[in-house]
XYZ file of C-alpha atoms in Angstrom:
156
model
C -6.484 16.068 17.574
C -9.195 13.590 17.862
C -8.462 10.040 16.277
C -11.273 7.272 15.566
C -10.523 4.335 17.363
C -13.574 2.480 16.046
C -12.799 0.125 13.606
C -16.397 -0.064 11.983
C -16.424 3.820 11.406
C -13.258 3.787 9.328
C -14.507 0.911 7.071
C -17.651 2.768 6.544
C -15.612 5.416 5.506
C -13.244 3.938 3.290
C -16.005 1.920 1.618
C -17.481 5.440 0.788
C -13.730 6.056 -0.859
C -15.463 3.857 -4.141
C -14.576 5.578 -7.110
C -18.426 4.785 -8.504
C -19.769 7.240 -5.574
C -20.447 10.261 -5.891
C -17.497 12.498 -6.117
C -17.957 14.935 -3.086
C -19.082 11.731 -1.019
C -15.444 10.303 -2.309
C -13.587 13.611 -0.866
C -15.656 14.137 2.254
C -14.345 10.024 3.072
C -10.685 11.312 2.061
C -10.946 14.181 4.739
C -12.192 12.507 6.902
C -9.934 9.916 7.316
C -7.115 12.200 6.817
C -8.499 14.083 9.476
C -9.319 11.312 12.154
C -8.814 7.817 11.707
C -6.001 6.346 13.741
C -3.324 5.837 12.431
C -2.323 2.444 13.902
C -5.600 1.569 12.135
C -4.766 2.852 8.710
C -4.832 -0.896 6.812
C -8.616 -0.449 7.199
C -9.066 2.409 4.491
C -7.873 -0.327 2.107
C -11.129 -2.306 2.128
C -10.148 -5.928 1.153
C -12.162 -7.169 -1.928
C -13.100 -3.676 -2.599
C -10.252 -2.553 -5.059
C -12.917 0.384 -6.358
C -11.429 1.963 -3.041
C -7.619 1.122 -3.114
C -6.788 4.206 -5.081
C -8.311 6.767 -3.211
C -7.097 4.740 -0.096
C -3.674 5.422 -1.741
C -4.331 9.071 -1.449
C -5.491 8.825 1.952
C -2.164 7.544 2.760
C -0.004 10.077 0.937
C -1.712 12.732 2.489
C -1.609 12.042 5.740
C 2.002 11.997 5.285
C 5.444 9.634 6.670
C 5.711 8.886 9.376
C 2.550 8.625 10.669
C 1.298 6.749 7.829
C 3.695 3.866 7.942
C 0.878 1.376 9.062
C -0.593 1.150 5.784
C 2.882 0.018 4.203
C 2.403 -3.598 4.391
C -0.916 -3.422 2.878
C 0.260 -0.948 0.420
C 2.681 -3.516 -0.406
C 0.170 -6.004 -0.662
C -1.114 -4.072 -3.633
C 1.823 -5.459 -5.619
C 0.525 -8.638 -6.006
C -0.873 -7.407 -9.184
C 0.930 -4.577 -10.281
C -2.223 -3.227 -12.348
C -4.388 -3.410 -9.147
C -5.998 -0.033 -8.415
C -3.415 1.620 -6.168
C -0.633 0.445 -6.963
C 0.813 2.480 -9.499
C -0.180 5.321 -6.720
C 2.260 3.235 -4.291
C 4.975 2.834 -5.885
C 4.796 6.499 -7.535
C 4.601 7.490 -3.254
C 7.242 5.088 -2.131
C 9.484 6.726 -4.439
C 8.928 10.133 -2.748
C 10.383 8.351 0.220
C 13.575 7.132 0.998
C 14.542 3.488 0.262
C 15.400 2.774 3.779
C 11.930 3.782 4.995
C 9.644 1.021 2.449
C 12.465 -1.434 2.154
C 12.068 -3.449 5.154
C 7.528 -3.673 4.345
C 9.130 -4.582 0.453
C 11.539 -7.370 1.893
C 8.348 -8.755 4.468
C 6.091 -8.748 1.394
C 9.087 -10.796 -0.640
C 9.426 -13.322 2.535
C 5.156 -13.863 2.678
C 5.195 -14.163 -1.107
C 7.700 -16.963 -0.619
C 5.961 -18.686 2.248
C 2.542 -18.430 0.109
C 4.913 -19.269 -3.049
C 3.107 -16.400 -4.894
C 5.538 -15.780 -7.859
C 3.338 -13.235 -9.567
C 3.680 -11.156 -6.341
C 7.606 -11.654 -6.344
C 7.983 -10.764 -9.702
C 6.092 -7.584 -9.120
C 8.273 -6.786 -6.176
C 11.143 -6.972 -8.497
C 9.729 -4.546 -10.661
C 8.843 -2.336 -8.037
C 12.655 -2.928 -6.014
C 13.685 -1.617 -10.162
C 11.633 1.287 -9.633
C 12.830 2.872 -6.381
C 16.416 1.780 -7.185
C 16.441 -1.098 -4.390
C 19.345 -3.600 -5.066
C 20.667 -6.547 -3.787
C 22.918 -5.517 -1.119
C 19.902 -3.475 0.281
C 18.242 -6.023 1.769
C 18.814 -7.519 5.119
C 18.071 -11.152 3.560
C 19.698 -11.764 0.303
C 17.526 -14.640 -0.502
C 14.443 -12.707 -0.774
C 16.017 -10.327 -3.208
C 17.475 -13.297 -5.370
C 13.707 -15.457 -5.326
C 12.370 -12.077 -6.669
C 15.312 -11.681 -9.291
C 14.545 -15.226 -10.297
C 10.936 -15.008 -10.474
C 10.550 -11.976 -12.558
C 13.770 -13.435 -15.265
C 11.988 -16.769 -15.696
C 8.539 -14.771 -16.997
């Protein structure tokens, strides 16, 4: 199988993964990408400051399936910044189809950046999400992350 190495040709596509285009153009993106965009490239279907593409960019994701999606965790993650972002109900509704072991460690990196950045709305979406997919404490390799999240998301 043939994979697109070019980075500009798989932002063209996932700009064309808008949810304002035209619905076949939105599809014939989705296969597309399923089809050939490399997969150590796969942050670039989620266009930043183009959240009109996020959700479909979720899709993209889920269908080209674990494990050779797992490049697009950490941005999927990044979608929890705001919980109500488009996406990121699709994430977390996909990370639960996967087992905890698999999106914990991109979950516990997005909990140590949102604590470098000190972005508590992110942490106390990460708690939400760790509530959703039944990650607990003594899951995570670094305590501290878990407990800033905990903390952030009881003092809202």
């Amino acid at each position: 199988m043939y994979f697109e190495k070019d980075p500009d040709i798989i932002k063209l596509h996932a700009y064309e993964l808008n949810w304002h285009m035209p619905e076949r153009l939105q599809q014939e993106a989705m296969d597309w990408l399923v089809e050939y965009a490399d997969r150590d490239q796969l942050a670039l279907v989620f266009p930043p400051y183009a959240k009109r593409c996020w959700q479909n960019a979720v899709k993209v994701v889920e269908k080209i399936g674990y494990p050779e999606n797992i490049a697009a965790f950490p941005t999927m993650v990044e979608l929890f910044q705001d919980i109500n972002w488009p996406g990121a109900e699709e994430a977390v509704l996909y990370f639960q189809t996967l087992e905890k072991n698999v999106v914990l460690p991109f979950i516990e990196a997005g909990g140590r950046q949102a604590i470098a950045t000190n972005d508590g709305d992110w942490l106390f979406f990460l708690y939400a999400v760790c509530e959703r997919l039944t990650i607990v404490r003594d899951d995570f390799e670094e305590a501290a992350v878990f407990d800033a999240m905990k903390t952030q998301y009881e003092e809202a």
